[in-house]
C-alpha cells in the first residue's frame, strides 16, 4: 500500500513539475506579448502625435507646389508676351519661307498703315502634331521681334473683326498657356452678356476683365463681381 502511495506521489510530482514548467513558459510568453503590446502602443501613440505635424508639413508642401506652379505659369506666359497664335490658316499656305509670308501677308490682311519701321517676325512655326487630312489646320505661332509690333497687330486684328486669307476666315489670338486660358474662360459667360448689351470689354494680363461703360473703365478679378456690375447697369 505504501509503495503504491509513494508511486502516486512520484507520478503527481512529475506531472506537477511539468505543469509548473508549462505555466512558467506561458508566463514568459505573456510577458513577451505584454512587452510587444506596450512597444506597439508607444509606437502608435508616437505616430498619432506625428499625424498633425505630418498634416501641417503636407499642407505646407502643397502650398509651396501651388506657388511654384503659379510662378512657373507666370514665367511661361511672360515668355510668350510677344507671341500671337494664328488659327485656321490652311496648311502650307505659308510656303517655304514662313517669316517672309507673315511679314508680307499680315499688313495686307489687316490693312495696316505703314509703320515707321516694318513689322519683324522673329520666329514662327506650326504646332507639332500630325496633319489631319479632313481636320482643321494646325495653329501657327509667331513671335514678334518687338512687343510693340505684337500689340499693334493684335489691336488691328481686333478692330478688323473678320480676317480673311483668300476667302477663308482666320483668327488671331494671344498665345497663352493652357492654365491661363482655363482661368480666362471663367469670364466667358459675363463676356457673352456684355456683348449682348453692346458694352466694350477686354482682358488685362493675366486674368483681369476691363469693362468700359459710360466713359469709365472698371476692372474685375472674378465673374461674380462682373455679374453684380451688369445687374447694376441694367437697373439704370
PDB file of C-alpha atoms in Angstrom:
ATOM      1  CA  UNK A   1       0.000   0.000   0.000  1.00  0.00           C
ATOM      2  CA  UNK A   2       2.792   2.361   0.995  1.00  0.00           C
ATOM      3  CA  UNK A   3       4.619   1.519  -2.204  1.00  0.00           C
ATOM      4  CA  UNK A   4       1.518   2.421  -4.189  1.00  0.00           C
ATOM      5  CA  UNK A   5       1.173   5.775  -2.404  1.00  0.00           C
ATOM      6  CA  UNK A   6       4.837   6.584  -2.989  1.00  0.00           C
ATOM      7  CA  UNK A   7       4.379   5.759  -6.666  1.00  0.00           C
ATOM      8  CA  UNK A   8       1.406   8.087  -6.925  1.00  0.00           C
ATOM      9  CA  UNK A   9       3.347  10.859  -5.182  1.00  0.00           C
ATOM     10  CA  UNK A  10       6.222  10.446  -7.613  1.00  0.00           C
ATOM     11  CA  UNK A  11       3.866  10.495 -10.600  1.00  0.00           C
ATOM     12  CA  UNK A  12       1.977  13.542  -9.230  1.00  0.00           C
ATOM     13  CA  UNK A  13       5.247  15.354  -8.512  1.00  0.00           C
ATOM     14  CA  UNK A  14       6.421  14.672 -12.059  1.00  0.00           C
ATOM     15  CA  UNK A  15       3.174  15.969 -13.543  1.00  0.00           C
ATOM     16  CA  UNK A  16       3.258  18.989 -11.227  1.00  0.00           C
ATOM     17  CA  UNK A  17       6.784  19.797 -12.360  1.00  0.00           C
ATOM     18  CA  UNK A  18       5.627  19.590 -15.992  1.00  0.00           C
ATOM     19  CA  UNK A  19       2.622  21.787 -15.230  1.00  0.00           C
ATOM     20  CA  UNK A  20       4.760  24.375 -13.439  1.00  0.00           C
ATOM     21  CA  UNK A  21       7.172  24.365 -16.371  1.00  0.00           C
ATOM     22  CA  UNK A  22       4.274  24.885 -18.793  1.00  0.00           C
ATOM     23  CA  UNK A  23       2.863  27.697 -16.632  1.00  0.00           C
ATOM     24  CA  UNK A  24       6.258  29.389 -16.477  1.00  0.00           C
ATOM     25  CA  UNK A  25       6.556  29.079 -20.243  1.00  0.00           C
ATOM     26  CA  UNK A  26       3.118  30.668 -20.713  1.00  0.00           C
ATOM     27  CA  UNK A  27       4.060  33.421 -18.261  1.00  0.00           C
ATOM     28  CA  UNK A  28       7.194  34.093 -20.285  1.00  0.00           C
ATOM     29  CA  UNK A  29       5.196  34.279 -23.497  1.00  0.00           C
ATOM     30  CA  UNK A  30       2.637  36.576 -21.820  1.00  0.00           C
ATOM     31  CA  UNK A  31       5.416  38.841 -20.575  1.00  0.00           C
ATOM     32  CA  UNK A  32       6.884  38.955 -24.070  1.00  0.00           C
ATOM     33  CA  UNK A  33       3.449  39.696 -25.552  1.00  0.00           C
ATOM     34  CA  UNK A  34       2.835  42.433 -22.997  1.00  0.00           C
ATOM     35  CA  UNK A  35       6.189  43.973 -23.854  1.00  0.00           C
ATOM     36  CA  UNK A  36       5.419  43.901 -27.577  1.00  0.00           C
ATOM     37  CA  UNK A  37       1.954  45.354 -26.920  1.00  0.00           C
ATOM     38  CA  UNK A  38       3.471  48.162 -24.855  1.00  0.00           C
ATOM     39  CA  UNK A  39       6.021  48.876 -27.587  1.00  0.00           C
ATOM     40  CA  UNK A  40       3.273  48.841 -30.222  1.00  0.00           C
ATOM     41  CA  UNK A  41       1.082  51.163 -28.155  1.00  0.00           C
ATOM     42  CA  UNK A  42       4.025  53.525 -27.745  1.00  0.00           C
ATOM     43  CA  UNK A  43       4.696  53.467 -31.498  1.00  0.00           C
ATOM     44  CA  UNK A  44       1.015  54.113 -32.227  1.00  0.00           C
ATOM     45  CA  UNK A  45       0.974  56.950 -29.716  1.00  0.00           C
ATOM     46  CA  UNK A  46       4.085  58.464 -31.287  1.00  0.00           C
ATOM     47  CA  UNK A  47       2.571  58.058 -34.741  1.00  0.00           C
ATOM     48  CA  UNK A  48      -0.644  59.737 -33.592  1.00  0.00           C
ATOM     49  CA  UNK A  49       1.438  62.577 -32.196  1.00  0.00           C
ATOM     50  CA  UNK A  50       3.198  62.855 -35.560  1.00  0.00           C
ATOM     51  CA  UNK A  51      -0.038  62.966 -37.609  1.00  0.00           C
ATOM     52  CA  UNK A  52      -0.817  66.677 -37.014  1.00  0.00           C
ATOM     53  CA  UNK A  53       2.792  67.543 -37.780  1.00  0.00           C
ATOM     54  CA  UNK A  54       2.690  65.470 -40.956  1.00  0.00           C
ATOM     55  CA  UNK A  55      -0.582  67.149 -41.973  1.00  0.00           C
ATOM     56  CA  UNK A  56       0.997  70.568 -41.458  1.00  0.00           C
ATOM     57  CA  UNK A  57       4.029  69.556 -43.493  1.00  0.00           C
ATOM     58  CA  UNK A  58       1.804  68.192 -46.275  1.00  0.00           C
ATOM     59  CA  UNK A  59      -0.245  71.396 -46.348  1.00  0.00           C
ATOM     60  CA  UNK A  60       2.940  73.466 -46.415  1.00  0.00           C
ATOM     61  CA  UNK A  61       4.317  71.406 -49.299  1.00  0.00           C
ATOM     62  CA  UNK A  62       1.032  71.694 -51.213  1.00  0.00           C
ATOM     63  CA  UNK A  63       1.119  75.460 -50.728  1.00  0.00           C
ATOM     64  CA  UNK A  64       4.715  75.618 -51.960  1.00  0.00           C
ATOM     65  CA  UNK A  65       3.873  73.487 -55.005  1.00  0.00           C
ATOM     66  CA  UNK A  66       0.899  75.743 -55.815  1.00  0.00           C
ATOM     67  CA  UNK A  67       3.078  78.866 -55.545  1.00  0.00           C
ATOM     68  CA  UNK A  68       5.837  77.362 -57.687  1.00  0.00           C
ATOM     69  CA  UNK A  69       3.303  76.166 -60.268  1.00  0.00           C
ATOM     70  CA  UNK A  70       1.759  79.628 -60.412  1.00  0.00           C
ATOM     71  CA  UNK A  71       5.190  81.246 -60.728  1.00  0.00           C
ATOM     72  CA  UNK A  72       6.200  78.812 -63.475  1.00  0.00           C
ATOM     73  CA  UNK A  73       2.970  79.503 -65.366  1.00  0.00           C
ATOM     74  CA  UNK A  74       3.584  83.238 -64.999  1.00  0.00           C
ATOM     75  CA  UNK A  75       7.111  82.876 -66.397  1.00  0.00           C
ATOM     76  CA  UNK A  76       5.776  80.793 -69.279  1.00  0.00           C
ATOM     77  CA  UNK A  77       3.162  83.392 -70.189  1.00  0.00           C
ATOM     78  CA  UNK A  78       5.614  86.270 -69.909  1.00  0.00           C
ATOM     79  CA  UNK A  79       7.957  84.433 -72.259  1.00  0.00           C
ATOM     80  CA  UNK A  80       5.036  84.354 -74.737  1.00  0.00           C
ATOM     81  CA  UNK A  81       4.067  88.004 -74.371  1.00  0.00           C
ATOM     82  CA  UNK A  82       5.379  88.847 -77.869  1.00  0.00           C
ATOM     83  CA  UNK A  83       3.572  85.875 -79.441  1.00  0.00           C
ATOM     84  CA  UNK A  84       0.340  85.605 -81.394  1.00  0.00           C
ATOM     85  CA  UNK A  85      -1.491  82.462 -82.446  1.00  0.00           C
ATOM     86  CA  UNK A  86      -2.913  82.312 -85.977  1.00  0.00           C
ATOM     87  CA  UNK A  87      -5.792  79.843 -86.270  1.00  0.00           C
ATOM     88  CA  UNK A  88      -7.353  78.270 -89.376  1.00  0.00           C
ATOM     89  CA  UNK A  89      -4.635  79.263 -91.853  1.00  0.00           C
ATOM     90  CA  UNK A  90      -4.537  76.424 -94.437  1.00  0.00           C
ATOM     91  CA  UNK A  91      -1.611  74.049 -94.188  1.00  0.00           C
ATOM     92  CA  UNK A  92       1.322  75.037 -96.412  1.00  0.00           C
ATOM     93  CA  UNK A  93      -0.194  78.475 -97.128  1.00  0.00           C
ATOM     94  CA  UNK A  94       2.993  79.994 -95.725  1.00  0.00           C
ATOM     95  CA  UNK A  95       5.151  78.245 -98.327  1.00  0.00           C
ATOM     96  CA  UNK A  96       8.823  77.586 -97.682  1.00  0.00           C
ATOM     97  CA  UNK A  97       9.564  80.932 -96.001  1.00  0.00           C
ATOM     98  CA  UNK A  98       7.123  81.405 -93.148  1.00  0.00           C
ATOM     99  CA  UNK A  99       8.685  84.655 -91.871  1.00  0.00           C
ATOM    100  CA  UNK A 100       8.560  86.409 -95.240  1.00  0.00           C
ATOM    101  CA  UNK A 101       4.976  85.221 -95.719  1.00  0.00           C
ATOM    102  CA  UNK A 102       3.800  86.630 -92.367  1.00  0.00           C
ATOM    103  CA  UNK A 103       5.648  89.931 -92.713  1.00  0.00           C
ATOM    104  CA  UNK A 104       4.030  90.412 -96.127  1.00  0.00           C
ATOM    105  CA  UNK A 105       0.567  88.946 -95.519  1.00  0.00           C
ATOM    106  CA  UNK A 106      -0.246  90.472 -92.108  1.00  0.00           C
ATOM    107  CA  UNK A 107      -0.108  94.144 -93.218  1.00  0.00           C
ATOM    108  CA  UNK A 108      -2.237  93.354 -96.273  1.00  0.00           C
ATOM    109  CA  UNK A 109      -4.805  91.226 -94.427  1.00  0.00           C
ATOM    110  CA  UNK A 110      -5.161  93.751 -91.592  1.00  0.00           C
ATOM    111  CA  UNK A 111      -4.919  96.792 -93.895  1.00  0.00           C
ATOM    112  CA  UNK A 112      -2.221  98.270 -91.731  1.00  0.00           C
ATOM    113  CA  UNK A 113      -0.942 101.749 -92.341  1.00  0.00           C
ATOM    114  CA  UNK A 114       2.814 101.531 -92.905  1.00  0.00           C
ATOM    115  CA  UNK A 115       4.543 101.922 -89.514  1.00  0.00           C
ATOM    116  CA  UNK A 116       7.734 103.902 -89.025  1.00  0.00           C
ATOM    117  CA  UNK A 117       9.635 100.606 -89.351  1.00  0.00           C
ATOM    118  CA  UNK A 118       8.472  97.310 -90.894  1.00  0.00           C
ATOM    119  CA  UNK A 119       6.937  94.595 -88.720  1.00  0.00           C
ATOM    120  CA  UNK A 120       9.539  91.921 -87.982  1.00  0.00           C
ATOM    121  CA  UNK A 121       8.541  88.361 -87.075  1.00  0.00           C
ATOM    122  CA  UNK A 122      11.470  86.796 -85.237  1.00  0.00           C
ATOM    123  CA  UNK A 123      10.286  83.182 -85.252  1.00  0.00           C
ATOM    124  CA  UNK A 124       7.244  81.229 -86.379  1.00  0.00           C
ATOM    125  CA  UNK A 125       6.164  77.601 -86.526  1.00  0.00           C
ATOM    126  CA  UNK A 126       3.160  75.345 -86.748  1.00  0.00           C
ATOM    127  CA  UNK A 127       2.214  73.466 -83.596  1.00  0.00           C
ATOM    128  CA  UNK A 128       3.709  69.998 -83.618  1.00  0.00           C
ATOM    129  CA  UNK A 129       1.471  67.089 -84.449  1.00  0.00           C
ATOM    130  CA  UNK A 130       0.291  65.161 -87.482  1.00  0.00           C
ATOM    131  CA  UNK A 131      -1.517  66.900 -90.320  1.00  0.00           C
ATOM    132  CA  UNK A 132      -5.109  65.678 -90.340  1.00  0.00           C
ATOM    133  CA  UNK A 133      -6.461  65.058 -93.833  1.00  0.00           C
ATOM    134  CA  UNK A 134     -10.005  66.181 -93.058  1.00  0.00           C
ATOM    135  CA  UNK A 135      -9.247  68.018 -89.823  1.00  0.00           C
ATOM    136  CA  UNK A 136      -8.540  71.668 -89.099  1.00  0.00           C
ATOM    137  CA  UNK A 137      -5.089  73.070 -89.931  1.00  0.00           C
ATOM    138  CA  UNK A 138      -2.574  73.240 -87.123  1.00  0.00           C
ATOM    139  CA  UNK A 139      -2.338  76.639 -85.402  1.00  0.00           C
ATOM    140  CA  UNK A 140       0.649  78.798 -86.288  1.00  0.00           C
ATOM    141  CA  UNK A 141       2.641  80.527 -83.532  1.00  0.00           C
ATOM    142  CA  UNK A 142       4.542  83.706 -84.385  1.00  0.00           C
ATOM    143  CA  UNK A 143       6.939  85.644 -82.161  1.00  0.00           C
ATOM    144  CA  UNK A 144       7.470  89.310 -82.984  1.00  0.00           C
ATOM    145  CA  UNK A 145      10.871  90.884 -82.524  1.00  0.00           C
ATOM    146  CA  UNK A 146       9.167  93.858 -80.865  1.00  0.00           C
ATOM    147  CA  UNK A 147       6.396  93.609 -78.274  1.00  0.00           C
ATOM    148  CA  UNK A 148       5.006  96.865 -79.698  1.00  0.00           C
ATOM    149  CA  UNK A 149       4.589  95.188 -83.094  1.00  0.00           C
ATOM    150  CA  UNK A 150       2.659  92.365 -81.461  1.00  0.00           C
ATOM    151  CA  UNK A 151       0.315  94.826 -79.724  1.00  0.00           C
ATOM    152  CA  UNK A 152      -0.040  96.824 -82.949  1.00  0.00           C
ATOM    153  CA  UNK A 153      -1.041  93.712 -84.923  1.00  0.00           C
ATOM    154  CA  UNK A 154      -3.327  92.417 -82.153  1.00  0.00           C
ATOM    155  CA  UNK A 155      -5.202  95.722 -81.884  1.00  0.00           C
ATOM    156  CA  UNK A 156      -5.536  95.932 -85.659  1.00  0.00           C
ATOM    157  CA  UNK A 157      -6.964  92.397 -85.741  1.00  0.00           C
ATOM    158  CA  UNK A 158      -9.456  93.286 -83.004  1.00  0.00           C
ATOM    159  CA  UNK A 159     -10.611  96.379 -84.899  1.00  0.00           C
ATOM    160  CA  UNK A 160     -10.737  94.474 -88.182  1.00  0.00           C
ATOM    161  CA  UNK A 161     -13.119  91.895 -86.762  1.00  0.00           C
ATOM    162  CA  UNK A 162     -13.174  89.406 -89.634  1.00  0.00           C
ATOM    163  CA  UNK A 163      -9.762  88.491 -91.073  1.00  0.00           C
ATOM    164  CA  UNK A 164      -9.512  86.605 -94.356  1.00  0.00           C
ATOM    165  CA  UNK A 165      -6.878  84.538 -96.075  1.00  0.00           C
ATOM    166  CA  UNK A 166      -8.212  84.497 -99.620  1.00  0.00           C
ATOM    167  CA  UNK A 167     -11.861  83.509 -98.944  1.00  0.00           C
ATOM    168  CA  UNK A 168     -11.192  81.707 -95.674  1.00  0.00           C
ATOM    169  CA  UNK A 169     -11.668  83.290 -92.254  1.00  0.00           C
ATOM    170  CA  UNK A 170      -8.667  83.121 -89.941  1.00  0.00           C
ATOM    171  CA  UNK A 171      -8.297  84.332 -86.364  1.00  0.00           C
ATOM    172  CA  UNK A 172      -5.526  85.846 -84.267  1.00  0.00           C
ATOM    173  CA  UNK A 173      -5.317  85.199 -80.523  1.00  0.00           C
ATOM    174  CA  UNK A 174      -2.781  85.856 -77.765  1.00  0.00           C
ATOM    175  CA  UNK A 175      -0.528  82.842 -77.245  1.00  0.00           C
ATOM    176  CA  UNK A 176      -1.092  81.879 -73.603  1.00  0.00           C
ATOM    177  CA  UNK A 177      -0.644  78.743 -71.506  1.00  0.00           C
ATOM    178  CA  UNK A 178      -3.410  76.173 -71.091  1.00  0.00           C
ATOM    179  CA  UNK A 179      -3.776  77.072 -67.394  1.00  0.00           C
ATOM    180  CA  UNK A 180      -4.156  80.783 -68.092  1.00  0.00           C
ATOM    181  CA  UNK A 181      -6.640  80.032 -70.858  1.00  0.00           C
ATOM    182  CA  UNK A 182      -8.643  77.928 -68.384  1.00  0.00           C
ATOM    183  CA  UNK A 183      -8.690  80.799 -65.876  1.00  0.00           C
ATOM    184  CA  UNK A 184      -9.812  83.302 -68.512  1.00  0.00           C
ATOM    185  CA  UNK A 185     -12.630  81.005 -69.608  1.00  0.00           C
ATOM    186  CA  UNK A 186     -14.326  81.718 -66.265  1.00  0.00           C
ATOM    187  CA  UNK A 187     -15.307  85.092 -67.732  1.00  0.00           C
ATOM    188  CA  UNK A 188     -16.884  83.625 -70.892  1.00  0.00           C
ATOM    189  CA  UNK A 189     -20.433  83.868 -69.522  1.00  0.00           C
ATOM    190  CA  UNK A 190     -20.227  87.524 -68.486  1.00  0.00           C
ATOM    191  CA  UNK A 191     -18.373  88.421 -71.692  1.00  0.00           C
ATOM    192  CA  UNK A 192     -21.264  86.989 -73.687  1.00  0.00           C
ATOM    193  CA  UNK A 193     -23.735  89.105 -71.709  1.00  0.00           C
ATOM    194  CA  UNK A 194     -21.611  92.219 -72.218  1.00  0.00           C
ATOM    195  CA  UNK A 195     -21.572  91.593 -75.975  1.00  0.00           C
ATOM    196  CA  UNK A 196     -25.351  91.259 -75.978  1.00  0.00           C
ATOM    197  CA  UNK A 197     -25.542  94.616 -74.171  1.00  0.00           C
ATOM    198  CA  UNK A 198     -23.045  96.150 -76.624  1.00  0.00           C
ATOM    199  CA  UNK A 199     -20.696  97.009 -73.755  1.00  0.00           C
ATOM    200  CA  UNK A 200     -16.981  97.130 -74.537  1.00  0.00           C
ATOM    201  CA  UNK A 201     -14.634  94.864 -72.587  1.00  0.00           C
ATOM    202  CA  UNK A 202     -11.148  93.404 -72.755  1.00  0.00           C
ATOM    203  CA  UNK A 203      -8.811  91.116 -70.830  1.00  0.00           C
ATOM    204  CA  UNK A 204      -5.873  92.673 -68.986  1.00  0.00           C
ATOM    205  CA  UNK A 205      -2.910  90.349 -68.445  1.00  0.00           C
ATOM    206  CA  UNK A 206      -3.006  87.931 -66.822  1.00  0.00           C
ATOM    207  CA  UNK A 207      -6.654  87.411 -65.755  1.00  0.00           C
ATOM    208  CA  UNK A 208      -8.491  90.680 -65.279  1.00  0.00           C
ATOM    209  CA  UNK A 209     -11.601  91.871 -67.083  1.00  0.00           C
ATOM    210  CA  UNK A 210     -11.746  95.527 -68.099  1.00  0.00           C
ATOM    211  CA  UNK A 211     -15.234  96.869 -68.838  1.00  0.00           C
ATOM    212  CA  UNK A 212     -15.749 100.297 -70.409  1.00  0.00           C
ATOM    213  CA  UNK A 213     -19.111 101.894 -69.678  1.00  0.00           C
ATOM    214  CA  UNK A 214     -20.262 105.489 -69.506  1.00  0.00           C
ATOM    215  CA  UNK A 215     -16.825 106.778 -70.403  1.00  0.00           C
ATOM    216  CA  UNK A 216     -15.189 104.972 -67.480  1.00  0.00           C
ATOM    217  CA  UNK A 217     -13.179 101.767 -67.166  1.00  0.00           C
ATOM    218  CA  UNK A 218     -13.953  99.180 -64.492  1.00  0.00           C
ATOM    219  CA  UNK A 219     -11.737  96.219 -63.580  1.00  0.00           C
ATOM    220  CA  UNK A 220     -12.897  92.842 -62.248  1.00  0.00           C
ATOM    221  CA  UNK A 221     -10.917  89.898 -60.893  1.00  0.00           C
ATOM    222  CA  UNK A 222     -13.802  87.427 -60.784  1.00  0.00           C
ATOM    223  CA  UNK A 223     -17.037  86.774 -62.717  1.00  0.00           C
ATOM    224  CA  UNK A 224     -19.347  87.259 -59.714  1.00  0.00           C
ATOM    225  CA  UNK A 225     -18.310  90.901 -59.286  1.00  0.00           C
ATOM    226  CA  UNK A 226     -18.863  91.406 -63.006  1.00  0.00           C
ATOM    227  CA  UNK A 227     -22.342  89.884 -62.696  1.00  0.00           C
ATOM    228  CA  UNK A 228     -23.208  92.378 -59.952  1.00  0.00           C
ATOM    229  CA  UNK A 229     -21.918  95.239 -62.116  1.00  0.00           C
ATOM    230  CA  UNK A 230     -24.075  94.074 -65.045  1.00  0.00           C
ATOM    231  CA  UNK A 231     -27.140  93.958 -62.796  1.00  0.00           C
ATOM    232  CA  UNK A 232     -26.428  97.487 -61.583  1.00  0.00           C
ATOM    233  CA  UNK A 233     -26.153  98.988 -65.063  1.00  0.00           C
ATOM    234  CA  UNK A 234     -29.279  97.121 -66.181  1.00  0.00           C
ATOM    235  CA  UNK A 235     -31.253  98.826 -63.402  1.00  0.00           C
ATOM    236  CA  UNK A 236     -30.233 102.277 -64.611  1.00  0.00           C
TER     237      UNK A 236
END
